[in-house]
Coordinates of C-alpha atoms in Angstrom, one line a residue:
Chain A
M9 CA 21.5 -3.6 11.5
K10 CA 25.1 -4.5 12.5
G11 CA 26.6 -2.7 15.6
F12 CA 30.2 -1.7 15.3
T13 CA 32.7 0.4 16.8
L14 CA 34.4 2.9 14.9
W15 CA 37.7 3.1 16.1
F16 CA 39.7 6.6 15.5
T17 CA 43.6 6.4 16.3
G18 CA 45.8 8.8 15.3
L19 CA 47.7 12.0 16.7
S20 CA 46.3 14.8 19.0
G21 CA 45.1 17.3 17.1
S22 CA 44.7 15.0 14.2
G23 CA 40.7 15.6 13.7
K24 CA 39.7 12.1 15.6
S25 CA 37.2 14.3 17.7
T26 CA 36.1 16.4 15.0
L27 CA 35.5 13.6 12.5
A28 CA 33.5 11.8 15.3
Q29 CA 31.4 14.7 15.7
A30 CA 30.6 14.8 12.2
I31 CA 29.8 11.2 11.4
E32 CA 27.4 10.9 14.0
P33 CA 24.7 12.6 12.6
V34 CA 24.9 10.6 9.4
L35 CA 24.7 7.6 11.0
L36 CA 21.9 8.5 12.9
E37 CA 20.5 9.7 9.7
R38 CA 21.0 6.0 8.3
G39 CA 19.0 4.8 11.0
V40 CA 21.6 3.1 13.3
M41 CA 22.3 3.8 16.8
V42 CA 25.2 5.7 18.1
E43 CA 27.6 6.4 21.1
I44 CA 30.5 8.7 20.9
L45 CA 33.0 7.5 23.9
D46 CA 34.6 10.9 23.4
G47 CA 38.6 10.6 24.9
D48 CA 38.2 13.8 27.6
E49 CA 35.0 12.4 28.6
V50 CA 35.9 8.8 28.9
R51 CA 38.8 10.2 31.1
T52 CA 36.7 12.2 33.4
N53 CA 34.2 9.3 34.4
L54 CA 35.4 5.5 33.1
S55 CA 38.9 6.4 33.7
K56 CA 39.4 8.7 36.5
G57 CA 42.5 8.6 38.5
L58 CA 44.6 7.1 35.5
G59 CA 47.6 8.7 34.4
F60 CA 49.6 9.1 30.9
S61 CA 52.1 6.2 31.9
K62 CA 52.4 3.6 29.2
E63 CA 50.2 1.5 31.6
D64 CA 47.9 3.6 32.5
R65 CA 47.2 4.7 28.9
D66 CA 46.8 0.9 27.7
T67 CA 44.4 0.3 30.6
N68 CA 42.4 3.5 29.7
V69 CA 42.6 2.2 25.6
R70 CA 41.2 -1.6 26.8
R71 CA 38.6 0.3 29.0
I72 CA 37.4 2.1 26.0
G73 CA 37.3 -1.2 24.3
F74 CA 35.6 -3.0 26.3
V75 CA 32.4 -0.4 26.4
A76 CA 32.6 0.0 23.0
N77 CA 32.5 -4.1 22.2
L78 CA 29.3 -4.1 24.8
L79 CA 27.6 -1.1 23.0
S80 CA 28.5 -2.5 19.4
R81 CA 27.3 -6.4 19.8
N82 CA 24.2 -4.7 20.9
E83 CA 23.9 -3.3 17.6
V84 CA 24.9 0.3 18.8
V85 CA 27.4 1.6 16.7
A86 CA 30.6 2.8 19.2
I87 CA 32.7 5.5 17.8
T88 CA 35.9 6.2 20.1
A89 CA 38.2 8.7 19.5
A90 CA 41.5 8.3 21.8
I91 CA 45.1 8.6 20.6
S92 CA 45.3 5.0 21.4
P93 CA 48.5 4.9 20.3
Y94 CA 50.4 1.5 21.3
K95 CA 49.4 -1.3 17.7
S96 CA 49.6 -4.3 20.4
V97 CA 46.3 -2.9 22.2
R98 CA 44.8 -1.9 19.5
D99 CA 44.6 -5.2 17.9
E100 CA 44.2 -6.9 21.1
I101 CA 41.0 -5.0 20.8
R102 CA 40.0 -6.1 17.6
A103 CA 40.8 -9.7 18.3
R104 CA 38.0 -9.4 20.8
T105 CA 35.8 -6.5 19.0
A106 CA 32.7 -7.5 16.5
N107 CA 33.0 -5.9 13.3
F108 CA 36.2 -3.2 14.6
V109 CA 36.5 -0.9 12.1
E110 CA 39.8 1.3 12.4
V111 CA 40.1 5.0 11.3
Y112 CA 43.7 6.1 11.0
T113 CA 43.5 10.3 11.0
E114 CA 47.1 10.9 9.3
C115 CA 48.6 13.8 10.2
S116 CA 52.3 14.8 10.0
I117 CA 53.8 15.7 13.0
E118 CA 54.8 19.0 11.6
K119 CA 51.4 20.4 10.3
L120 CA 50.1 19.5 13.9
T121 CA 53.1 21.7 15.2
E122 CA 51.5 24.5 12.7
R123 CA 48.1 24.1 13.8
D124 CA 48.5 23.6 17.6
P125 CA 45.2 25.6 18.2
K126 CA 46.1 24.9 22.6
G127 CA 49.9 25.1 22.1
L128 CA 50.6 21.2 23.5
Y129 CA 53.0 20.3 20.4
K130 CA 55.0 23.6 21.3
K131 CA 55.3 22.8 25.0
A132 CA 56.0 19.4 24.6
L133 CA 58.8 19.9 22.0
A134 CA 60.4 22.7 24.6
G135 CA 59.8 19.8 27.0
E136 CA 57.3 21.3 29.4
I137 CA 54.9 18.1 28.7
A138 CA 56.1 14.5 29.4
N139 CA 54.9 11.7 27.5
F140 CA 53.6 13.1 24.5
T141 CA 52.8 11.3 21.9
G142 CA 54.8 11.9 18.5
V143 CA 57.0 13.6 20.6
S144 CA 58.4 12.2 23.8
D145 CA 56.1 9.1 23.4
P146 CA 55.8 7.0 20.5
Y147 CA 52.7 6.6 18.3
E148 CA 52.4 3.5 16.8
A149 CA 50.4 4.1 13.3
P150 CA 48.5 1.3 12.4
E151 CA 49.7 -0.8 9.3
N152 CA 46.4 -2.2 8.3
A153 CA 43.7 0.1 9.0
E154 CA 40.4 -0.6 7.4
I155 CA 40.1 3.5 6.8
V156 CA 42.7 6.0 6.6
V157 CA 42.1 9.6 6.1
N158 CA 44.8 12.3 5.5
T159 CA 43.5 15.5 7.2
E160 CA 46.3 17.2 6.2
Q161 CA 45.6 17.1 2.7
E162 CA 42.0 16.1 2.9
S163 CA 39.1 18.5 3.6
L164 CA 36.8 17.4 6.7
E165 CA 34.2 16.9 4.1
E166 CA 36.2 14.7 2.2
S167 CA 37.6 12.7 5.1
L168 CA 33.7 12.5 6.0
D169 CA 32.6 11.3 2.9
K170 CA 35.6 8.6 2.8
I171 CA 34.4 7.3 6.0
V172 CA 31.1 7.0 5.1
R173 CA 31.4 5.6 1.5
S174 CA 33.9 2.9 3.0
L175 CA 31.2 1.6 5.8
E176 CA 28.5 1.6 3.0
L177 CA 30.8 -0.7 0.9
M178 CA 31.3 -2.7 4.0
G179 CA 27.6 -3.3 4.3
L180 CA 28.4 -1.6 8.0
I181 CA 25.2 1.6 7.3
P182 CA 22.7 1.2 4.5
P183 CA 23.5 3.5 1.4
G184 CA 22.4 7.2 1.5
E185 CA 19.4 8.5 -0.2
D186 CA 20.4 9.8 -4.0
N187 CA 20.6 13.4 -4.2
H188 CA 16.8 13.7 -5.5
T189 CA 13.3 14.1 -3.7
S190 CA 11.7 11.5 -2.6
P191 CA 8.1 10.2 -3.6
E192 CA 7.1 10.7 -0.1
E193 CA 8.4 14.4 0.1
E194 CA 6.6 14.9 -3.3
V195 CA 3.2 15.3 -1.2
V196 CA 4.8 17.4 0.8
I197 CA 5.9 19.9 -1.5
R198 CA 3.1 19.4 -3.3
E199 CA 1.1 20.6 -0.4
R200 CA 3.3 23.5 0.4
L201 CA 3.2 24.4 -3.4
Q202 CA -0.6 24.3 -2.9
A203 CA -0.7 26.2 0.1
L204 CA 0.9 29.2 -1.6
G205 CA -1.3 28.7 -4.7
Y206 CA 0.3 26.7 -7.1
L207 CA -0.8 23.3 -9.0
Chain B
M30 CA 7.6 54.3 -5.2
G31 CA 7.9 50.7 -4.0
L32 CA 7.5 49.0 -1.0
L33 CA 10.3 49.0 0.3
E34 CA 11.4 52.5 -0.3
R35 CA 8.1 53.4 1.1
L36 CA 8.5 51.8 4.3
A37 CA 12.5 52.9 4.5
A38 CA 11.0 56.5 4.3
D39 CA 8.3 56.3 6.5
G40 CA 10.9 54.9 9.0
V41 CA 9.2 51.3 9.3
M42 CA 12.8 50.0 8.0
P43 CA 15.7 53.0 9.2
N44 CA 18.7 50.1 8.9
I45 CA 17.3 49.6 5.1
A46 CA 16.7 53.3 4.6
A47 CA 20.6 53.9 5.4
R48 CA 21.9 50.9 3.2
I49 CA 19.1 52.4 0.7
E50 CA 20.8 55.9 0.9
A51 CA 24.6 54.5 0.5
G52 CA 24.1 52.8 -2.3
H53 CA 22.0 52.1 -5.7
L54 CA 18.5 51.3 -5.4
R55 CA 17.2 50.6 -8.8
S56 CA 14.1 47.5 -10.3
M57 CA 15.0 44.9 -12.1
R58 CA 13.3 41.6 -14.0
A59 CA 12.6 38.6 -12.2
S60 CA 12.8 35.3 -14.4
L61 CA 9.9 34.9 -16.8
P62 CA 8.2 33.3 -14.9
E63 CA 8.5 34.8 -12.3
I64 CA 8.6 32.9 -9.9
S65 CA 11.1 31.4 -7.1
S66 CA 12.2 28.3 -8.6
V67 CA 13.2 29.9 -11.8
S68 CA 14.0 33.2 -10.4
W69 CA 16.9 31.8 -7.8
T70 CA 18.1 29.3 -9.9
S71 CA 18.7 32.0 -12.6
F72 CA 20.4 34.0 -9.7
M73 CA 22.6 31.4 -8.3
T74 CA 24.0 30.1 -11.9
G75 CA 24.2 33.4 -13.3
A76 CA 21.8 31.4 -16.6
N77 CA 18.7 31.4 -18.8
P78 CA 16.7 28.9 -18.0
G79 CA 17.2 27.2 -21.5
T80 CA 20.5 26.6 -19.7
H81 CA 19.8 26.0 -16.1
G82 CA 17.1 23.6 -16.9
I83 CA 14.7 25.0 -14.2
F84 CA 11.4 26.5 -15.3
G85 CA 9.1 26.5 -12.8
F86 CA 8.2 24.2 -9.3
T87 CA 6.7 21.2 -11.5
D88 CA 7.5 20.0 -15.1
L89 CA 5.1 17.4 -17.0
N90 CA 6.8 13.8 -17.8
P91 CA 6.5 13.4 -21.4
G92 CA 5.8 10.1 -21.0
T93 CA 3.7 9.4 -18.4
Y94 CA 2.3 13.0 -17.9
A95 CA 3.0 12.7 -14.2
L96 CA 3.3 16.1 -12.7
E97 CA 7.1 16.1 -12.0
F98 CA 9.2 17.8 -9.1
P99 CA 12.2 19.5 -10.4
D100 CA 14.6 19.6 -7.9
F101 CA 18.4 20.8 -7.2
S102 CA 20.0 17.4 -8.8
R103 CA 18.5 18.9 -11.9
V104 CA 20.7 21.9 -12.0
E105 CA 23.6 20.8 -13.6
V106 CA 25.7 23.9 -13.9
P107 CA 27.9 25.2 -11.5
T108 CA 26.2 28.1 -9.0
L109 CA 27.8 31.2 -8.4
W110 CA 29.5 29.6 -5.1
D111 CA 30.8 26.4 -7.1
R112 CA 32.9 29.0 -9.3
L113 CA 33.8 31.1 -6.3
G114 CA 35.0 28.1 -4.9
R115 CA 37.4 27.2 -8.3
R116 CA 39.2 30.1 -6.8
G117 CA 39.7 28.5 -3.4
L118 CA 36.6 30.7 -2.1
Q119 CA 34.2 29.5 1.0
S120 CA 30.4 30.7 0.7
I121 CA 27.8 30.3 3.4
V122 CA 24.8 30.3 2.3
L123 CA 21.6 30.4 4.3
N124 CA 17.9 29.7 3.5
Q125 CA 18.6 29.7 -0.7
P126 CA 15.3 28.6 -2.4
S127 CA 15.5 25.6 -4.5
T128 CA 18.6 23.8 -4.0
Y129 CA 16.7 21.1 -2.0
P130 CA 18.4 18.4 -1.4
A131 CA 21.5 20.5 -0.5
R132 CA 24.7 19.5 -2.4
T133 CA 28.1 20.0 -1.4
I134 CA 29.1 23.4 -2.1
P135 CA 32.9 25.0 -1.3
G136 CA 31.3 26.2 2.3
V137 CA 27.9 25.6 3.6
L138 CA 25.0 25.6 2.4
V139 CA 21.2 25.3 4.0
S140 CA 18.6 24.9 1.3
G141 CA 15.6 26.7 1.7
F142 CA 12.0 26.4 0.3
V143 CA 10.9 24.0 -1.3
A144 CA 13.6 22.1 1.9
I145 CA 11.4 19.1 3.8
D146 CA 14.0 17.6 5.7
L147 CA 16.4 19.6 7.5
S148 CA 19.5 16.7 7.5
R149 CA 18.8 16.6 3.5
S150 CA 18.9 20.7 3.8
V151 CA 22.6 21.1 5.0
K152 CA 25.8 20.3 3.5
P153 CA 28.2 19.5 5.3
L154 CA 26.5 17.5 7.5
K155 CA 28.5 18.7 10.7
W156 CA 26.5 21.5 11.1
L157 CA 23.5 19.8 11.1
G158 CA 23.3 18.5 14.9
T159 CA 24.0 22.6 15.4
L160 CA 20.9 23.4 13.7
R161 CA 18.4 20.9 15.3
R162 CA 19.9 22.0 18.9
Q163 CA 18.5 25.9 17.5
D164 CA 15.5 24.6 16.7
Y165 CA 16.0 25.9 13.0
R166 CA 13.1 26.2 11.0
I167 CA 13.6 26.0 7.0
D168 CA 10.4 27.7 6.7
V169 CA 6.7 28.7 7.8
D170 CA 4.4 26.0 8.0
T171 CA 2.2 27.2 5.3
A172 CA -0.1 25.1 4.8
R173 CA -2.0 26.2 8.4
A174 CA -0.3 29.6 7.7
R175 CA -2.5 30.1 5.0
G176 CA -5.8 30.0 7.5
D177 CA -5.0 30.9 10.5
H178 CA -3.2 34.8 10.4
D179 CA -2.3 34.7 14.5
W180 CA -0.3 31.6 13.6
L181 CA 1.4 32.8 10.7
F182 CA 3.0 36.1 12.3
Q183 CA 4.2 33.7 15.5
D184 CA 5.9 31.8 12.9
L185 CA 7.2 34.5 11.1
E186 CA 8.7 36.0 13.7
Y187 CA 9.8 32.5 15.3
T188 CA 11.6 31.3 12.2
L189 CA 13.1 34.5 11.1
Q190 CA 14.8 34.2 14.7
S191 CA 15.7 31.4 14.0
R192 CA 17.6 32.5 11.1
A193 CA 19.2 35.1 12.6
A194 CA 20.8 32.3 15.2
A195 CA 21.7 30.1 12.7
L196 CA 23.5 33.0 10.8
G197 CA 25.4 34.1 13.9
R198 CA 26.7 30.6 14.7
L199 CA 27.7 30.0 11.2
W200 CA 29.3 33.6 10.8
Q201 CA 31.2 33.1 14.0
E202 CA 32.5 29.6 13.1
E203 CA 33.2 29.3 9.2
D204 CA 35.6 31.2 7.3
W205 CA 34.0 32.7 4.4
D206 CA 34.2 35.2 1.5
Y207 CA 30.8 35.9 0.5
L208 CA 28.0 35.3 2.4
Q209 CA 24.4 35.3 1.2
V210 CA 21.3 34.8 3.8
V211 CA 17.8 34.8 2.3
I212 CA 14.5 36.4 3.8
T213 CA 11.5 34.4 2.5
G214 CA 9.1 35.5 5.7
T215 CA 8.1 38.5 3.3
D216 CA 7.1 36.5 0.6
R217 CA 4.4 34.2 2.8
L218 CA 3.3 37.6 4.4
Y219 CA 2.3 39.5 1.1
H220 CA 0.6 35.7 -0.6
Y221 CA -2.5 35.7 2.4
L222 CA -2.1 39.4 4.2
W223 CA -0.8 41.8 1.1
D224 CA -3.8 43.7 1.8
A225 CA -2.6 44.4 5.6
V226 CA 0.9 45.6 4.2
V227 CA -0.4 48.5 1.9
D228 CA -3.8 49.2 3.4
P229 CA -3.7 51.3 7.0
T230 CA -7.3 50.6 8.2
H231 CA -6.7 46.7 7.7
P232 CA -7.4 45.1 11.3
R233 CA -3.8 43.4 10.8
H234 CA -1.7 46.2 9.4
E235 CA 0.4 47.3 12.4
Q236 CA 1.5 43.3 12.9
A237 CA 2.2 43.6 9.2
I238 CA 4.4 46.5 9.8
D239 CA 5.8 45.2 12.5
Y240 CA 7.5 42.2 11.0
H241 CA 8.9 44.4 8.8
R242 CA 10.5 46.2 11.3
Q243 CA 11.9 42.0 12.6
V244 CA 13.3 42.3 8.9
D245 CA 15.3 45.4 9.5
R246 CA 16.4 44.7 12.8
F247 CA 17.8 41.7 10.6
V248 CA 19.0 43.4 8.0
G249 CA 20.7 45.5 10.8
Q250 CA 22.4 43.2 13.0
V251 CA 23.6 41.7 9.3
W252 CA 25.2 45.0 8.6
S253 CA 26.5 45.9 11.7
R254 CA 28.4 43.0 11.7
F255 CA 29.7 42.8 8.7
A256 CA 31.1 46.6 8.3
D257 CA 32.6 45.8 11.6
E258 CA 34.6 42.8 10.4
S259 CA 35.4 44.5 7.0
D260 CA 37.3 47.2 5.4
D261 CA 34.8 48.3 2.9
P262 CA 31.6 47.8 3.6
E263 CA 29.6 49.6 1.2
S264 CA 31.5 48.3 -1.3
H265 CA 30.3 44.9 -1.3
F266 CA 26.8 44.8 0.5
W267 CA 24.2 44.0 -2.0
M268 CA 20.5 43.3 -2.1
L269 CA 17.7 42.4 -3.8
S270 CA 14.5 40.5 -4.5
D271 CA 13.4 37.7 -6.9
H272 CA 10.3 39.3 -8.1
G273 CA 7.9 41.8 -7.0
F274 CA 4.6 41.4 -5.5
C275 CA 1.0 43.5 -6.5
A276 CA -2.2 42.9 -5.0
I277 CA -4.5 40.0 -6.8
E278 CA -7.6 41.2 -8.3
Q279 CA -8.7 38.0 -10.6
E280 CA -6.7 34.3 -10.1
V281 CA -6.4 33.4 -14.1
Q282 CA -6.9 29.9 -15.5
L283 CA -5.5 28.9 -18.1
N284 CA -6.1 25.5 -18.5
A285 CA -10.0 26.7 -17.7
L286 CA -9.3 29.3 -20.8
L287 CA -7.6 26.1 -23.0
R288 CA -10.2 24.3 -22.2
E289 CA -13.1 26.3 -23.4
T290 CA -11.0 27.5 -26.8
G291 CA -10.9 23.9 -27.2
H292 CA -7.1 23.2 -26.9
L293 CA -7.1 20.9 -23.9
R294 CA -9.2 17.9 -23.7
L295 CA -9.3 15.8 -20.2
G296 CA -11.5 13.0 -19.5
S297 CA -14.3 13.6 -17.7
G298 CA -14.0 13.5 -14.2
A299 CA -9.5 14.1 -14.7
T300 CA -7.9 15.5 -11.7
E301 CA -4.6 15.7 -13.2
L302 CA -3.4 16.5 -16.8
A303 CA -2.1 12.4 -16.6
D304 CA -5.5 12.2 -17.7
I305 CA -4.9 14.5 -20.7
E306 CA -6.4 13.2 -24.0
R307 CA -4.4 12.4 -27.5
E308 CA -6.4 15.4 -29.2
T309 CA -5.3 17.8 -26.5
Q310 CA -3.0 20.8 -29.1
A311 CA -1.6 23.1 -25.7
F312 CA -1.9 22.3 -22.4
A313 CA -0.6 25.0 -19.3
L314 CA 1.7 24.4 -15.9
D315 CA 1.9 27.0 -13.4
P316 CA 2.1 29.8 -13.2
S317 CA 2.0 30.9 -17.0
R318 CA 3.3 28.4 -18.8
L319 CA 2.1 26.8 -22.4
Y320 CA 2.9 24.2 -23.6
V321 CA 2.3 22.4 -26.8
H322 CA 1.0 19.1 -27.1
S323 CA 3.6 18.1 -30.0
Q324 CA 3.5 14.9 -31.6
G325 CA 7.3 13.7 -30.9
R326 CA 8.0 15.1 -27.4
F327 CA 5.0 14.2 -25.9
A328 CA 3.6 10.4 -25.7
R329 CA 0.2 11.5 -26.9
G330 CA 1.4 14.4 -28.8
S331 CA -1.0 15.3 -31.9
V332 CA 0.2 18.8 -33.1
S333 CA 2.8 18.0 -35.7
A334 CA 5.5 20.4 -36.7
E335 CA 4.3 21.3 -39.4
K336 CA 1.5 23.0 -36.8
R337 CA 3.3 24.1 -33.9
A338 CA 4.3 27.3 -34.9
A339 CA -0.2 27.6 -35.5
V340 CA -1.1 26.2 -32.5
K341 CA 1.1 29.0 -30.7
R342 CA -0.4 31.8 -33.0
E343 CA -3.9 30.8 -31.8
L344 CA -2.8 30.4 -28.0
A345 CA -1.6 33.7 -28.4
D346 CA -4.4 35.4 -29.8
A347 CA -6.5 33.3 -27.5
L348 CA -4.1 35.4 -24.6
H349 CA -5.0 38.3 -25.8
A350 CA -8.1 38.6 -26.8
L351 CA -8.7 37.5 -23.1
R352 CA -10.7 40.5 -20.9
Y353 CA -12.0 40.9 -17.5
H354 CA -14.7 43.4 -17.7
G355 CA -13.2 44.8 -20.8
R356 CA -9.9 45.2 -19.4
P357 CA -6.9 42.8 -21.5
V358 CA -5.7 40.4 -18.6
I359 CA -2.4 39.6 -20.8
R360 CA 0.0 42.1 -21.2
D361 CA 2.3 40.1 -23.5
V362 CA 2.8 36.7 -24.3
L363 CA 6.4 35.4 -25.2
D364 CA 8.0 33.0 -27.3
A365 CA 10.4 30.3 -25.8
A366 CA 12.1 30.9 -28.5
D367 CA 13.1 34.0 -27.4
L368 CA 13.7 33.9 -24.1
Y369 CA 15.2 30.8 -23.8
E370 CA 18.3 29.6 -25.0
G371 CA 20.9 26.6 -24.1
P372 CA 20.6 22.8 -23.7
C373 CA 17.8 22.8 -21.8
A374 CA 15.6 24.7 -23.6
E375 CA 13.7 22.2 -25.8
H376 CA 12.3 21.4 -22.0
G377 CA 10.7 24.5 -21.4
P378 CA 7.5 25.6 -22.6
D379 CA 6.4 26.5 -26.1
L380 CA 5.2 30.3 -24.8
V381 CA 5.6 32.2 -21.2
A382 CA 2.3 34.6 -21.0
L383 CA 2.7 37.8 -19.0
A384 CA -0.3 39.0 -17.4
H385 CA -1.3 42.8 -16.4
P386 CA -0.3 43.4 -12.7
G387 CA -3.2 42.3 -10.6
F388 CA -4.3 38.9 -12.7
D389 CA -2.9 36.2 -11.1
L390 CA -1.7 33.6 -13.9
K391 CA -2.7 29.8 -12.3
A392 CA -2.7 26.6 -14.0
S393 CA -4.7 24.1 -12.4
P394 CA -6.1 21.4 -14.2
T395 CA -9.3 21.0 -12.2
A396 CA -11.0 24.7 -12.7
S397 CA -13.4 24.8 -14.2
E398 CA -13.5 28.9 -14.4
V399 CA -11.3 31.2 -16.0
F400 CA -11.7 33.4 -13.5
S401 CA -12.4 32.9 -9.7
R402 CA -10.4 34.3 -6.5
T403 CA -9.5 32.5 -3.3
D404 CA -8.2 33.5 0.5
L405 CA -4.9 34.6 -1.6
V406 CA -4.2 38.0 -1.9
G407 CA -0.4 39.2 -3.1
M408 CA 0.8 37.7 -5.9
H409 CA 4.6 38.5 -8.2
T410 CA 5.4 40.8 -10.3
W411 CA 8.2 40.6 -13.2
D412 CA 9.6 43.7 -13.7
D413 CA 9.9 45.6 -10.2
A414 CA 11.7 43.0 -8.4
F415 CA 14.8 45.3 -6.6
L416 CA 18.4 45.6 -6.5
L417 CA 20.3 47.3 -3.9
A418 CA 24.2 47.3 -5.0
P419 CA 27.0 49.0 -4.0
Y420 CA 27.5 50.7 -7.4
P421 CA 25.2 52.3 -10.0
I422 CA 23.9 49.1 -12.8
E423 CA 22.9 50.8 -15.4
G424 CA 20.5 48.8 -18.4
E425 CA 16.7 48.3 -18.5
E426 CA 16.8 45.0 -19.3
L427 CA 18.9 43.9 -16.0
W428 CA 17.6 40.7 -14.9
I429 CA 18.3 38.6 -11.9
G430 CA 20.4 36.5 -14.0
D431 CA 23.0 39.4 -14.2
I432 CA 24.1 39.8 -10.8
A433 CA 25.9 36.5 -10.1
A434 CA 28.9 38.0 -12.6
H435 CA 28.6 41.1 -10.7
L436 CA 28.6 39.2 -7.5
E437 CA 31.6 37.2 -9.1
R438 CA 33.6 40.5 -10.0
E439 CA 33.8 41.5 -6.7
F440 CA 37.0 38.8 -5.8
E441 CA 38.8 40.3 -8.9
H442 CA 40.3 42.8 -7.1

């Protein structure tokens, strides 16, 4: 099984972490090893002390890319869910990472402001948070992401299915089982029915 | 008075007693055959087996005669939850039998019996991790529980607790319009220990009654949370069962009967219906389905279209004539043409037998005796499933397939 890096990029609140968490069990089910490099966890451990200047953000994203590459070249699926706003750094990581799959979680600022569960966009728009991506700091959307999901228009399940189908088509994960009971399962079903007096 | 009313009246199930007091309790018919796969599929589709295509836990492949296990993928008609979804309504459906492998519904589906692998029982998959961390149990370990009743009670309790925990999380974290949870532990208990439930002198009576207290607490928790969150909970709370139960007096093996009457011929040492001989005129599938071995339908079918009606009459006569210590065993033999309608009807049985309570119909291909007993003590019954509805529903012929339409109407206001 090949490892690969599933690199989610998108604005804060666009669904990167939610999709990263949601896809983990699907990939595990397909028999691959998975590690999620969660943005918050990375900042607490690997990138402790870094701030939110462009330089610090780039350093943070490069570190995530470095670890993701180590994992994916050792047959692990590395899932990252950092905003990673700058195209040049993402492209740099893409160039040195085998099987780099960029997933853009597209969502408009208007929708994100409307969702805004932590009130961050409201504060950023009011000027209370500096360097806030998409408001007071640029977000450079990918032009050639392998996968684009529009979390404004798609349900979580739809976006998830789109990502899974794309990975199947790329040959990075084995196709999912169809929706039928397998012969092995039928053996168990037979035993269970017998235990209830059938057959 | 049925068991539910009795346990409610006796104070064993006070929460259910309160719901009975507030609602309208009546009996209704299950599907025919009266088994979970058919009854629940009829419930969830609101359709007749001739339309939804599920006639039992098993089917016989007409070409190879191999036993097949129809799964949820065979149900091609929309479910209640699909139809609610078309109106933009979300459902939480926990432990619904006969929905394995789970498919996407508008909301969350966690399949029940005969679900095997949790990862294929949950849609959307984002819930898999939570359910695994909660050690969610789909069902009791029936193979072990049948012979180890200490284990049965432990497993019943654990499974119910895990169900309650899962329901709590789903309820808390999902937006829903329709919520449904199925309790399957009572069915397992009744199959293995019906006598303990109804006989106060049985050594496990107290344990059996205590399980009902646990179920009642669970219902009480569901009700009180629903009542807290709903403007008019009394008008929207439903309870039902997919069949009734009674004690087994005798298990009745239909294929053994068909061998005696000469309708079924199996090769010597045969263990499966795959070994059926060409001369066979009819066979049975669990629990009470009779198939004419028709030409054009089955690869080795020997009964011509002209003789089919005569064979059906012979089968019905043989069943009606069956006696146990002078008492009739069969209450009715129903022609599938009268029972089933829809595009799948032609894949169903030709006849369905309905036994008098106490005679548990079976269709083992290897049984040599028509009458026998095993360690099973409880069996399903057809016309005493219960329905607790928020308003009176009239009609002697109400059956479980009618309920989905009532539930859908809840959302029209």
